[in-house]
Coordinates of C-alpha atoms and ligand atoms in Angstrom, one line a residue:
M11 CA -5.5 -9.4 26.3
N12 CA -2.9 -12.0 24.3
N13 CA 0.2 -11.4 23.2
R14 CA -1.0 -10.0 19.7
E15 CA -3.3 -7.4 21.2
E16 CA -0.8 -6.4 24.1
I17 CA 1.7 -5.9 21.0
K18 CA -0.6 -4.6 19.1
K19 CA -1.6 -2.1 21.8
N20 CA 2.0 -1.3 23.6
I21 CA 4.1 -0.8 20.6
I22 CA 2.9 -0.4 17.4
K23 CA -0.1 1.7 18.4
P24 CA 1.8 4.3 20.1
M25 CA 4.9 4.0 17.3
V26 CA 2.5 4.5 14.7
Y27 CA 1.1 8.1 16.8
C28 CA 4.9 9.1 17.4
F29 CA 5.7 8.5 13.6
K30 CA 2.4 10.1 12.6
T31 CA 2.7 13.0 14.5
V32 CA 6.5 13.9 13.6
A33 CA 5.5 13.3 9.8
K34 CA 2.9 15.7 10.5
V35 CA 4.9 18.8 12.5
R36 CA 8.0 18.2 12.0
P37 CA 9.6 15.6 9.5
S38 CA 13.1 16.8 9.0
L39 CA 13.7 15.1 12.7
F40 CA 13.4 11.9 10.8
V41 CA 16.6 13.7 9.0
L42 CA 18.4 13.7 12.2
Y43 CA 18.2 10.7 13.2
I44 CA 19.3 9.0 10.2
I45 CA 22.0 11.1 10.7
D46 CA 22.5 10.0 14.0
M47 CA 22.7 6.2 13.2
I48 CA 25.2 6.8 10.4
M49 CA 27.4 8.5 12.6
K50 CA 27.1 5.3 15.8
F51 CA 27.8 2.7 13.3
A52 CA 30.8 4.9 11.8
S53 CA 32.2 5.5 15.4
T54 CA 32.0 1.8 16.7
S55 CA 33.8 1.0 14.2
L56 CA 36.5 3.8 14.3
G57 CA 36.6 2.8 17.9
L58 CA 37.1 -1.0 17.2
L59 CA 39.5 -1.0 14.8
M60 CA 41.4 2.4 14.9
P61 CA 43.1 1.1 18.4
K62 CA 43.8 -2.2 17.1
F63 CA 45.9 -0.8 14.3
I64 CA 47.7 2.2 16.2
L65 CA 48.6 -0.7 18.9
D66 CA 49.9 -3.0 16.4
E67 CA 51.9 -0.6 15.0
I68 CA 53.4 0.4 18.0
V69 CA 54.2 -3.2 19.4
L70 CA 56.1 -3.6 15.2
I71 CA 57.7 -0.1 16.0
V72 CA 59.0 -1.5 19.6
K73 CA 60.2 -5.2 17.6
E74 CA 61.4 -3.3 13.9
G75 CA 62.1 0.5 14.8
T76 CA 61.5 1.9 11.5
D77 CA 59.9 5.1 10.1
K78 CA 57.3 3.5 8.4
H79 CA 55.2 2.7 11.3
L80 CA 55.9 5.7 13.1
N81 CA 54.4 7.3 10.3
L82 CA 51.2 5.3 10.2
V83 CA 50.7 5.5 14.1
I84 CA 50.9 9.4 13.5
L85 CA 48.7 8.9 10.6
Y86 CA 46.2 6.5 12.2
V87 CA 45.8 9.1 15.3
I88 CA 45.3 12.1 13.2
M89 CA 42.1 10.3 11.2
H90 CA 41.1 9.1 15.0
L91 CA 41.0 12.3 16.3
G92 CA 40.3 14.1 13.1
I93 CA 37.5 11.8 12.3
S94 CA 35.7 11.5 16.5
G95 CA 36.2 15.2 17.1
L96 CA 33.9 15.6 13.5
M97 CA 31.6 13.2 14.6
N98 CA 31.0 14.8 18.3
L99 CA 30.9 18.2 16.3
V100 CA 27.7 16.9 14.4
N101 CA 26.5 15.0 17.4
A102 CA 26.0 17.9 19.6
Y103 CA 24.6 19.9 16.4
T104 CA 21.9 17.3 15.9
L105 CA 21.3 17.2 19.9
N106 CA 20.6 20.8 19.9
I107 CA 17.9 20.9 17.0
K108 CA 16.5 18.2 18.8
S109 CA 16.0 19.3 22.1
W110 CA 14.1 22.5 20.4
M111 CA 12.0 20.1 18.3
Q112 CA 11.6 17.8 21.3
V113 CA 9.5 21.3 22.7
E114 CA 7.5 21.7 19.4
L115 CA 6.7 18.1 19.8
D116 CA 5.6 18.4 23.5
L117 CA 3.6 21.4 23.2
E118 CA 1.3 19.9 20.0
L119 CA 0.8 16.9 23.0
E120 CA -0.5 19.0 25.2
V121 CA -2.5 21.0 22.6
R122 CA -3.8 17.7 22.0
L123 CA -4.8 17.3 25.5
T124 CA -6.2 20.1 26.3
S125 CA -8.4 20.6 23.1
K126 CA -10.0 17.0 24.1
S127 CA -10.2 17.8 27.4
V128 CA -12.4 20.8 26.9
S129 CA -14.4 19.4 24.1
M130 CA -15.3 16.4 26.5
S131 CA -19.0 16.8 28.7
Y132 CA -18.8 19.4 31.6
E133 CA -20.0 16.2 33.5
Y134 CA -16.5 14.6 33.4
T135 CA -14.9 17.9 35.2
E136 CA -16.8 16.4 38.3
D137 CA -15.7 13.0 37.9
P138 CA -13.0 11.7 39.5
K139 CA -12.5 8.8 37.6
F140 CA -11.9 11.1 34.8
L141 CA -9.8 13.7 36.3
D142 CA -7.6 10.7 37.0
K143 CA -7.1 9.0 33.7
L144 CA -6.6 13.5 32.3
Q145 CA -3.8 12.9 35.3
A146 CA -2.6 9.6 33.7
A147 CA -2.4 11.0 30.0
R148 CA -0.4 13.7 31.1
D149 CA 1.8 12.2 33.8
G150 CA 2.2 9.4 30.0
I151 CA 3.7 11.8 28.1
S152 CA 5.8 14.0 30.5
W153 CA 8.9 12.5 31.9
Y154 CA 7.4 9.0 32.1
S155 CA 7.5 7.9 28.4
G156 CA 9.4 11.2 27.5
G157 CA 7.0 12.2 24.9
V158 CA 6.9 11.6 21.0
V159 CA 10.6 12.1 21.5
G160 CA 11.2 10.0 23.8
M161 CA 9.6 7.4 22.6
L162 CA 11.6 7.9 19.3
N163 CA 15.1 7.7 21.3
Q164 CA 13.7 4.1 22.4
Y165 CA 12.9 3.1 18.3
Y166 CA 16.3 4.8 17.7
N167 CA 18.2 3.0 20.3
L168 CA 16.7 0.2 19.5
I169 CA 17.4 0.1 15.6
S170 CA 20.8 1.5 15.8
N171 CA 22.0 -1.5 18.2
I172 CA 20.8 -4.0 16.2
V173 CA 22.3 -2.3 13.2
V174 CA 25.7 -2.3 15.8
C175 CA 25.6 -5.5 16.8
L176 CA 25.4 -7.3 13.9
G177 CA 28.1 -5.8 12.6
V178 CA 30.6 -6.6 15.8
N179 CA 29.1 -9.7 15.9
I180 CA 30.3 -11.0 12.4
L181 CA 33.5 -9.4 13.4
L182 CA 33.5 -12.3 16.3
I183 CA 32.7 -14.8 14.3
F184 CA 35.3 -14.7 12.6
T185 CA 37.8 -13.8 15.1
C186 CA 36.5 -15.5 18.3
P187 CA 33.2 -17.1 18.2
V188 CA 33.0 -18.4 21.9
L189 CA 32.8 -14.8 23.2
I190 CA 29.2 -14.4 21.9
L191 CA 27.8 -16.9 24.0
I192 CA 29.4 -15.5 27.1
Q193 CA 28.0 -12.2 26.5
A194 CA 24.5 -13.6 25.6
A195 CA 24.0 -16.0 29.1
G196 CA 25.1 -13.0 31.1
I197 CA 23.1 -10.4 28.7
A198 CA 20.0 -12.8 29.1
I199 CA 20.4 -12.9 33.0
E200 CA 20.2 -9.3 32.9
A201 CA 17.3 -9.2 30.8
Y202 CA 15.8 -11.2 33.2
F203 CA 15.9 -8.6 36.0
N204 CA 15.1 -5.5 33.9
Y205 CA 11.9 -7.3 33.0
R206 CA 10.8 -7.3 37.1
I207 CA 12.0 -4.0 37.6
N208 CA 9.9 -2.9 35.0
S209 CA 7.2 -4.8 35.8
I210 CA 7.2 -3.3 39.9
E211 CA 7.3 0.6 38.1
L212 CA 4.3 0.3 36.1
E213 CA 2.6 -1.0 38.8
A214 CA 3.6 1.7 41.0
F215 CA 2.5 3.9 38.2
S216 CA -1.0 3.0 38.4
K217 CA -1.2 3.9 42.1
L218 CA 0.5 7.0 41.6
S219 CA -2.3 9.1 39.3
T220 CA -4.4 10.1 41.8
A221 CA -1.7 11.1 43.9
N222 CA 0.2 13.3 41.4
R223 CA -3.2 14.8 41.3
L224 CA -3.8 16.0 45.1
F225 CA 0.1 16.6 44.4
G226 CA -1.2 18.8 42.0
Y227 CA -3.9 20.1 44.3
F228 CA -1.3 20.2 47.6
F229 CA 1.4 22.2 46.6
W230 CA 0.1 24.2 43.5
D231 CA -3.9 24.9 43.5
L232 CA -3.6 25.6 47.3
S233 CA -1.1 28.0 46.9
R234 CA -2.8 30.4 44.1
P235 CA -3.7 33.4 45.9
E236 CA -7.6 33.1 45.7
H237 CA -7.0 30.9 48.5
G238 CA -4.5 32.8 50.4
K239 CA -7.4 34.9 52.2
D240 CA -9.2 32.0 53.6
I241 CA -6.4 30.2 54.6
R242 CA -4.8 32.8 56.5
L243 CA -7.8 34.7 57.7
Y244 CA -9.8 31.1 59.2
E245 CA -5.5 30.2 60.1
S246 CA -5.7 26.8 58.4
K247 CA -2.3 27.0 57.9
K248 CA -1.6 24.5 60.5
M249 CA -4.1 22.6 58.4
M250 CA -3.6 22.1 55.6
A251 CA 0.7 21.6 56.5
D252 CA -0.9 18.2 58.6
K253 CA -2.4 17.2 55.6
A254 CA -0.1 18.0 53.3
D255 CA 2.1 15.6 55.4
E256 CA -0.1 13.2 55.7
F257 CA -0.1 12.8 51.5
V258 CA 3.5 13.3 51.3
D259 CA 3.9 9.9 54.0
G260 CA 1.3 8.2 51.4
M261 CA 3.5 9.2 48.5
C262 CA 6.5 8.5 50.2
N263 CA 5.2 5.1 50.9
I264 CA 4.6 3.9 47.5
W265 CA 8.0 5.1 46.2
S266 CA 9.8 3.2 49.3
G267 CA 7.4 0.5 48.9
T268 CA 9.1 0.2 44.5
S269 CA 12.0 0.8 45.5
K270 CA 13.3 -1.9 48.3
R271 CA 11.3 -4.5 45.0
T272 CA 13.6 -2.9 42.7
R273 CA 16.6 -2.9 44.7
R274 CA 16.6 -6.7 45.1
N275 CA 16.6 -7.2 41.5
Q276 CA 19.3 -4.5 40.6
Y277 CA 21.8 -6.3 43.0
G278 CA 21.4 -9.8 41.2
S279 CA 21.6 -8.1 37.5
N280 CA 24.4 -6.7 39.1
F281 CA 26.8 -10.0 40.4
F282 CA 25.6 -11.7 36.9
N283 CA 27.2 -8.4 34.8
T284 CA 30.6 -8.5 36.7
L285 CA 30.5 -13.1 36.4
K286 CA 30.4 -11.7 32.6
S287 CA 33.2 -9.3 32.7
V288 CA 35.5 -12.0 34.6
G289 CA 34.6 -14.8 31.9
S290 CA 35.1 -12.8 28.9
Y291 CA 39.0 -11.5 30.4
L292 CA 39.5 -14.8 31.4
Y293 CA 39.2 -16.3 27.7
V294 CA 40.7 -13.7 26.5
G295 CA 44.0 -13.7 28.4
V296 CA 44.2 -17.7 28.2
K297 CA 44.2 -17.2 24.4
A298 CA 46.9 -14.1 24.8
L299 CA 49.4 -16.3 26.8
M300 CA 49.0 -19.2 24.5
G301 CA 50.5 -16.6 21.6
L302 CA 46.9 -16.7 19.8
Y303 CA 46.8 -12.4 19.9
T304 CA 48.7 -9.7 19.4
I305 CA 47.8 -7.1 21.6
G306 CA 46.0 -5.3 18.8
N307 CA 43.4 -8.1 18.6
I308 CA 43.1 -8.2 22.7
Q309 CA 42.2 -4.9 22.8
M310 CA 39.7 -4.7 19.7
L311 CA 38.2 -8.2 21.1
I312 CA 38.1 -7.2 24.3
S313 CA 36.3 -4.0 23.0
A314 CA 33.7 -5.9 20.7
C315 CA 32.8 -7.7 23.6
N316 CA 32.0 -4.4 25.3
Q317 CA 30.0 -3.2 22.7
V318 CA 28.3 -6.7 21.7
Y319 CA 27.5 -6.2 25.4
E320 CA 26.4 -3.0 25.5
S321 CA 24.6 -2.7 23.0
V322 CA 22.2 -6.0 22.7
K323 CA 21.6 -4.9 26.6
T324 CA 20.5 -1.6 24.6
V325 CA 18.7 -3.5 22.1
A326 CA 16.7 -5.7 25.0
F327 CA 16.6 -2.4 27.8
S328 CA 15.2 -0.5 24.5
I329 CA 12.2 -3.3 24.0
Q330 CA 11.5 -3.3 28.0
E331 CA 11.4 0.3 27.4
I332 CA 9.4 0.5 24.5
V333 CA 6.6 -1.7 26.0
K334 CA 6.8 0.4 29.2
K335 CA 7.0 3.4 27.6
G336 CA 4.4 2.6 25.4
N337 CA 2.5 1.7 28.3
Y338 CA 2.3 5.2 29.4
F339 CA 2.0 6.6 26.5
N340 CA -1.2 4.9 25.9
K341 CA -2.5 6.5 29.0
Y342 CA -2.6 9.2 26.8
L343 CA -4.0 7.4 23.3
D344 CA -6.8 6.0 26.1
F345 CA -7.3 9.3 27.1
L346 CA -8.0 10.9 23.6
E347 CA -10.4 8.1 22.2
I348 CA -12.4 8.4 25.4
E349 CA -15.9 9.6 23.7
S350 CA -18.1 11.9 24.9
D351 CA -21.3 10.8 26.5
M352 CA -22.7 14.5 25.5
K353 CA -24.4 13.2 21.8
F354 CA -25.1 16.4 19.1
G355 CA -27.1 16.7 16.1
D356 CA -26.2 18.4 13.0
K357 CA -29.6 21.1 13.3
L358 CA -28.7 24.9 12.5
L359 CA -30.9 27.4 14.4
E360 CA -33.5 29.1 12.6
G361 CA -33.7 33.1 12.3
R362 CA -33.6 35.2 15.5
N363 CA -36.6 34.5 17.3
H364 CA -36.2 31.0 19.4
T365 CA -38.5 29.6 21.9
I366 CA -37.2 26.9 24.9
E367 CA -39.6 25.4 27.2
F368 CA -38.7 22.5 29.5
K369 CA -41.4 19.4 29.5
H370 CA -41.8 17.4 32.6
V371 CA -37.7 17.7 32.7
Y372 CA -36.1 15.4 35.9
F373 CA -32.4 15.5 36.7
K374 CA -30.4 14.0 39.1
Y375 CA -26.1 14.7 39.0
P376 CA -23.9 11.5 37.9
R377 CA -23.5 9.4 40.1
S378 CA -26.2 10.5 42.7
E379 CA -29.6 8.6 43.4
E380 CA -31.5 11.4 44.1
Y381 CA -33.3 13.9 41.9
V382 CA -32.0 17.2 42.0
L383 CA -34.7 18.5 39.7
K384 CA -38.4 17.5 39.6
D385 CA -41.3 17.7 37.0
I386 CA -39.8 21.2 35.8
N387 CA -42.2 22.4 33.6
I388 CA -41.7 26.1 31.9
T389 CA -41.6 28.1 28.7
L390 CA -39.4 30.9 27.6
N391 CA -40.7 33.1 25.1
Q392 CA -38.1 35.0 22.8
G393 CA -37.2 38.6 24.5
E394 CA -38.9 37.8 27.7
H395 CA -37.0 38.0 30.6
L396 CA -37.8 35.7 33.5
S397 CA -36.3 35.7 37.5
V398 CA -35.1 32.2 39.0
V399 CA -35.0 32.6 42.7
G400 CA -35.7 30.1 45.6
L401 CA -33.8 29.6 48.8
N402 CA -30.0 27.7 48.4
G403 CA -29.9 24.2 46.9
A404 CA -33.6 24.9 45.4
G405 CA -32.2 23.7 42.0
K406 CA -31.6 27.4 39.8
T407 CA -28.0 26.7 39.0
T408 CA -28.8 23.4 37.6
F409 CA -31.9 24.7 36.0
I410 CA -29.3 27.0 34.1
K411 CA -27.0 24.2 33.6
L412 CA -29.8 22.3 31.9
L413 CA -30.5 25.0 29.9
C414 CA -27.2 25.5 28.7
R415 CA -26.8 21.9 28.2
L416 CA -23.4 21.4 30.7
Y417 CA -25.9 18.3 30.8
D418 CA -28.3 16.2 29.7
V419 CA -31.5 16.0 31.2
T420 CA -32.3 12.3 33.1
E421 CA -36.1 12.2 32.1
G422 CA -38.5 14.5 29.8
E423 CA -36.5 17.2 27.4
I424 CA -36.2 20.2 26.8
L425 CA -37.5 22.1 23.6
L426 CA -35.8 25.0 21.6
D427 CA -38.3 26.1 18.7
G428 CA -40.1 22.4 19.6
C429 CA -37.2 20.4 18.7
N430 CA -35.3 18.6 21.3
I431 CA -31.8 20.4 22.0
N432 CA -29.7 17.5 21.3
L433 CA -31.0 17.1 17.8
Y434 CA -29.3 21.1 17.5
S435 CA -25.1 20.9 16.4
E436 CA -22.9 22.3 19.3
S437 CA -21.9 25.1 17.9
E438 CA -25.0 26.2 17.0
Y439 CA -26.6 25.5 20.5
R440 CA -23.5 27.7 22.5
K441 CA -23.7 30.3 19.9
L442 CA -27.4 31.0 21.6
I443 CA -26.5 31.2 24.8
S444 CA -24.4 33.2 26.8
V445 CA -24.2 32.7 30.3
I446 CA -22.3 34.6 33.6
F447 CA -22.1 32.1 36.7
Q448 CA -21.9 33.5 39.9
D449 CA -18.1 31.5 40.0
F450 CA -17.3 33.3 36.6
Q451 CA -13.5 33.3 35.7
I452 CA -11.2 36.8 35.1
L453 CA -8.6 35.1 33.1
A454 CA -4.6 36.3 33.3
F455 CA -5.2 38.2 30.0
S456 CA -5.8 41.6 29.0
L457 CA -9.2 43.2 29.4
R458 CA -10.0 43.4 26.2
E459 CA -9.2 39.3 25.4
N460 CA -11.0 38.6 28.7
I461 CA -14.3 40.5 27.2
A462 CA -14.2 38.9 23.3
L463 CA -12.3 35.5 24.5
T464 CA -11.2 35.0 21.2
E465 CA -7.9 35.7 19.3
I466 CA -6.9 39.5 19.5
K467 CA -7.1 39.7 15.8
N468 CA -10.7 39.0 15.9
T469 CA -11.9 41.2 18.1
D470 CA -13.7 43.9 17.5
E471 CA -12.8 47.1 19.6
N472 CA -16.2 49.3 19.1
R473 CA -18.0 46.7 20.6
I474 CA -15.7 46.0 23.5
V475 CA -15.7 50.1 23.9
E476 CA -20.0 49.5 23.4
V477 CA -20.0 46.8 26.2
L478 CA -17.5 48.5 28.6
K479 CA -20.1 52.1 28.4
R480 CA -23.1 50.2 29.1
T481 CA -22.2 48.2 32.1
G482 CA -20.1 51.9 33.3
L483 CA -16.8 50.2 33.3
Y484 CA -15.3 52.6 30.5
E485 CA -14.1 54.8 32.4
D486 CA -12.3 52.7 35.1
A487 CA -10.8 50.7 32.3
M488 CA -9.6 53.4 30.5
S489 CA -7.5 54.6 33.9
L490 CA -5.8 51.4 33.8
K491 CA -1.8 51.7 32.4
C492 CA -2.6 49.7 29.6
G493 CA -6.0 50.4 28.8
L494 CA -7.9 47.4 26.9
D495 CA -4.6 45.7 27.2
T496 CA -3.9 45.9 30.5
N497 CA -3.4 42.1 31.7
L498 CA -6.5 41.8 34.3
T499 CA -4.0 39.8 36.6
K500 CA -0.6 40.4 38.1
Q501 CA 0.2 36.8 38.7
Y502 CA 2.1 36.7 35.1
D503 CA 2.5 40.4 34.2
R504 CA 4.0 43.4 36.3
Q505 CA 2.0 45.3 34.5
G506 CA -1.2 43.7 35.3
T507 CA -3.8 44.9 37.3
Q508 CA -6.5 43.0 40.1
L509 CA -9.9 44.8 39.5
S510 CA -12.3 44.7 41.8
G511 CA -15.1 42.2 42.8
G512 CA -18.0 44.6 41.5
Q513 CA -15.6 45.4 38.7
S514 CA -14.6 41.9 37.8
Q515 CA -18.9 41.1 37.7
K516 CA -18.8 43.8 35.3
V517 CA -16.0 42.7 33.1
A518 CA -18.1 39.2 33.5
I519 CA -21.6 41.0 31.8
C520 CA -19.6 42.5 29.2
R521 CA -18.4 39.2 28.0
A522 CA -22.0 38.0 28.3
L523 CA -23.1 41.4 25.8
Y524 CA -19.8 40.8 23.6
K525 CA -21.1 37.5 22.7
D526 CA -24.7 39.2 21.4
A527 CA -26.2 35.7 21.8
G528 CA -29.8 35.3 21.4
V529 CA -30.1 33.9 25.1
V530 CA -28.5 35.7 27.9
I531 CA -28.4 34.0 31.1
L532 CA -26.7 36.1 34.4
D533 CA -26.7 33.3 37.7
E534 CA -26.5 36.2 40.4
P535 CA -24.5 38.9 38.4
T536 CA -24.5 41.4 40.7
A537 CA -23.7 39.6 43.6
A538 CA -20.6 41.6 44.0
L539 CA -21.8 44.6 43.2
D540 CA -22.5 47.2 46.2
P541 CA -26.8 48.2 46.0
V542 CA -26.4 51.7 44.2
A543 CA -24.4 49.6 41.5
E544 CA -26.8 46.9 41.4
Y545 CA -29.1 49.4 40.8
E546 CA -28.0 51.2 38.1
I547 CA -27.3 47.5 36.6
Y548 CA -31.0 46.2 36.9
R549 CA -32.6 49.7 35.7
Q550 CA -30.5 49.5 32.1
F551 CA -31.0 45.8 32.5
E552 CA -33.7 46.6 29.5
D553 CA -30.8 48.6 27.6
L554 CA -28.2 46.3 28.0
V555 CA -29.6 42.7 27.1
G556 CA -31.8 44.5 24.7
G557 CA -34.8 42.3 22.5
K558 CA -32.8 39.1 24.2
T559 CA -34.6 37.0 26.1
A560 CA -33.0 36.9 29.5
V561 CA -32.9 34.6 32.7
Y562 CA -31.4 35.2 36.0
I563 CA -30.7 34.5 39.1
S564 CA -30.7 37.0 42.1
H565 CA -30.7 36.9 46.1
R566 CA -32.3 40.1 46.2
L567 CA -35.5 40.1 44.6
S568 CA -36.0 44.4 44.0
S569 CA -34.9 43.4 41.2
C570 CA -37.3 40.8 39.8
Q571 CA -39.5 43.8 39.3
F572 CA -37.5 44.8 36.1
C573 CA -38.7 41.0 34.7
D574 CA -41.7 39.7 32.5
K575 CA -42.5 36.4 34.8
I576 CA -40.4 35.4 38.1
A577 CA -40.2 31.5 38.7
V578 CA -39.9 30.7 42.3
F579 CA -37.7 27.0 42.9
S580 CA -38.0 25.0 46.3
E581 CA -37.1 21.2 46.2
G582 CA -36.7 20.9 43.5
T583 CA -39.4 22.3 41.2
I584 CA -41.2 25.5 40.5
K585 CA -43.8 26.2 43.3
E586 CA -44.6 29.7 42.3
Y587 CA -45.2 31.2 38.5
G588 CA -45.9 34.3 37.6
T589 CA -45.7 38.5 37.8
H590 CA -44.1 40.2 40.3
A591 CA -47.4 41.8 40.8
E592 CA -49.1 38.6 41.5
L593 CA -46.4 36.8 43.6
V594 CA -46.5 39.7 46.1
K595 CA -49.6 39.0 46.7
L596 CA -50.1 35.2 46.8
E597 CA -51.8 34.4 50.3
N598 CA -48.6 32.4 52.2
G599 CA -47.0 32.7 49.0
I600 CA -42.8 31.6 49.2
Y601 CA -41.6 34.8 47.1
A602 CA -44.0 37.2 49.0
E603 CA -42.4 35.9 52.0
M604 CA -39.4 37.0 50.8
F605 CA -39.9 39.8 49.5
M606 CA -41.3 41.1 52.3
E607 CA -38.3 39.8 54.5
Q608 CA -36.2 41.4 52.4
A609 CA -38.1 45.1 52.1
K610 CA -38.3 44.6 55.8
Y611 CA -34.1 44.5 55.8
Y612 CA -34.0 47.8 52.8
N613 CA -36.6 49.5 54.9
D614 CA -34.7 49.2 58.4
C615 CA -30.9 50.2 56.8
G616 CA -32.8 53.1 55.1
I617 CA -31.3 52.0 51.5
G618 CA -35.2 52.3 50.2
K619 CA -35.7 55.6 51.2
E620 CA -33.0 57.0 48.4
N621 CA -34.2 53.8 45.9
P622 CA -37.4 53.1 45.2
V623 CA -37.0 50.0 43.4
M624 CA -35.3 48.5 46.9
A625 CA -38.0 49.7 48.6
Ligands
LIG286 P1 -29.6 27.0 44.2 O1 -28.5 27.4 42.8 O2 -30.3 27.2 43.8 O3 -28.6 26.9 45.5 P2 -28.1 24.6 42.9 O4 -28.7 23.9 41.7 O5 -26.7 25.0 43.0 O6 -28.6 24.7 44.0 O7 -28.1 23.0 43.6 C1 -29.3 22.0 43.9 C2 -28.9 20.5 44.4 O8 -27.8 20.1 43.6 C3 -28.1 21.1 45.7 O9 -28.6 20.3 47.1 C4 -26.5 20.1 45.9 O10 -26.6 20.0 46.7 C5 -26.9 19.7 44.7 N1 -25.6 19.8 43.4 C6 -24.8 20.6 43.0 N2 -24.3 20.7 42.1 C7 -24.4 19.3 42.0 C8 -23.0 18.3 41.5 N3 -21.9 18.8 40.9 N4 -23.1 17.2 42.3 C9 -24.2 16.8 42.7 N5 -25.0 17.4 43.4 C10 -25.3 18.7 43.1

């Protein structure tokens, strides 16, 4: 990348984005920065001139001893204190307002980041490179850049210090131009050292995004309650602690290597800074001894030197910070610009009756060489109930994921009413299907929100009650402390509750029913239910899903009897297809064998005796 492109990418692009965001979300922030700038210029002028006037008048009192000078000293001191006090008040006020505006803008960036990441193809959630980019984007808007306000502070520092520096330099040109040269030399050397420090930090940042993600996993994710059981029961505390130690060592190595390299440059910078101060004092001191300056002038010139030095240093530092923070911020902008590989069309669903057909579908997972599904051909007609069975790893869940379009097929096509599903708009296709995966998540929201998964104002309470009744969860729901408004975890709400596995699974079923989609998919929906509750769910299955098309995976083959068709997956393909009655009769059939195995188990346990379906 050449310089021009670099400036465009690391300076102009983040700046335009930050300005646009503030203009959209909180334009009054610009007014606060303008007030700050006026205050800064005024306080610098006051700080340089007032002490000079006061000192010169004090010298005149000593020399002449007149009341006139004493009155002037008192007047200057009162003016100085009064104006400084007023400025401090204004500064404190703007700082306070800025801090809550910062929270608001930070949240806006987070919302944009989260919306982007959840709108990306599902396959990205398993891609380590993508997850690193997401982490880098999140880090990029945290303390690394300070977010929009962090960036704006740097632009403000740059502009306000240029204004102050110009003003003070004009004063020095008329009073002591040599001092400008001394400051310029000192500042140039220090800028060089700062440049080196920034390069080292930037290099470390690129190594840290994976480390930061692992940090989150070790210190936050692993401490979540769902991991607590396994860690305790398998006594894996020591293993976790060792792994965390290993990780912390790796992280410390990165940091200590970085700080060793930055320290050397810091020493160089400090040395030249001291040299510059000594030079300035010597020059002004000699001039004063020659009787060329009053005490007030000496004070003003030394302050002016410091001011020039500080403001030029801040300008140089701000430019470097703008580039550095811009680099970090760009990780965020780069992430927002990632295009999802999954393309959708704009076709809409027509009518309520739909046929879905898999035609010679082959699939391998991204970054994987092996086909997980091979030559899948199956048609799902409106209202048909299909049961998908097979051993673990046979490809059942993958089949469902393709049906839900979480992934695109590698070869072949899936047709919806004769058209490739890729031609349909994303929202239309998502509307068609409601699915419960085995690893469904109960969110830290109320029961009502967990079922409706939409804003409270848009929920239909009657429908929530209806689906609760249909799944047999209504009584339990009504016995909760806050009814439908009970939070379903205790993590963020002391009044919250923790449902049993079976109850949670019913909530997930309620969620799918509430959505009222044309196709209902249940991936082992009853694994956490006891056999009686499971039997109840299947017995009512027709009622539950009504005339909808339904696909479900279950390991308990007794449930397949309620389905119109059964597809038996084995080694990534459909080996058997037919009704329960047809498949149990197949000689050496996979389904027949699995069914007999399970029936034997139920008979041995005596469950089948009370429950004919399981027999
Ligand atoms: P089933 O649901 O029948 O148990 P799956 O569809 O989950 O089987 O898995 C089929 C095969 O695909 C397995 O070999 C599994 O290891 C592999 N697989 C599943 N998910 C992924 C993934 N995200 N990336 C790579 N391979 C996967």
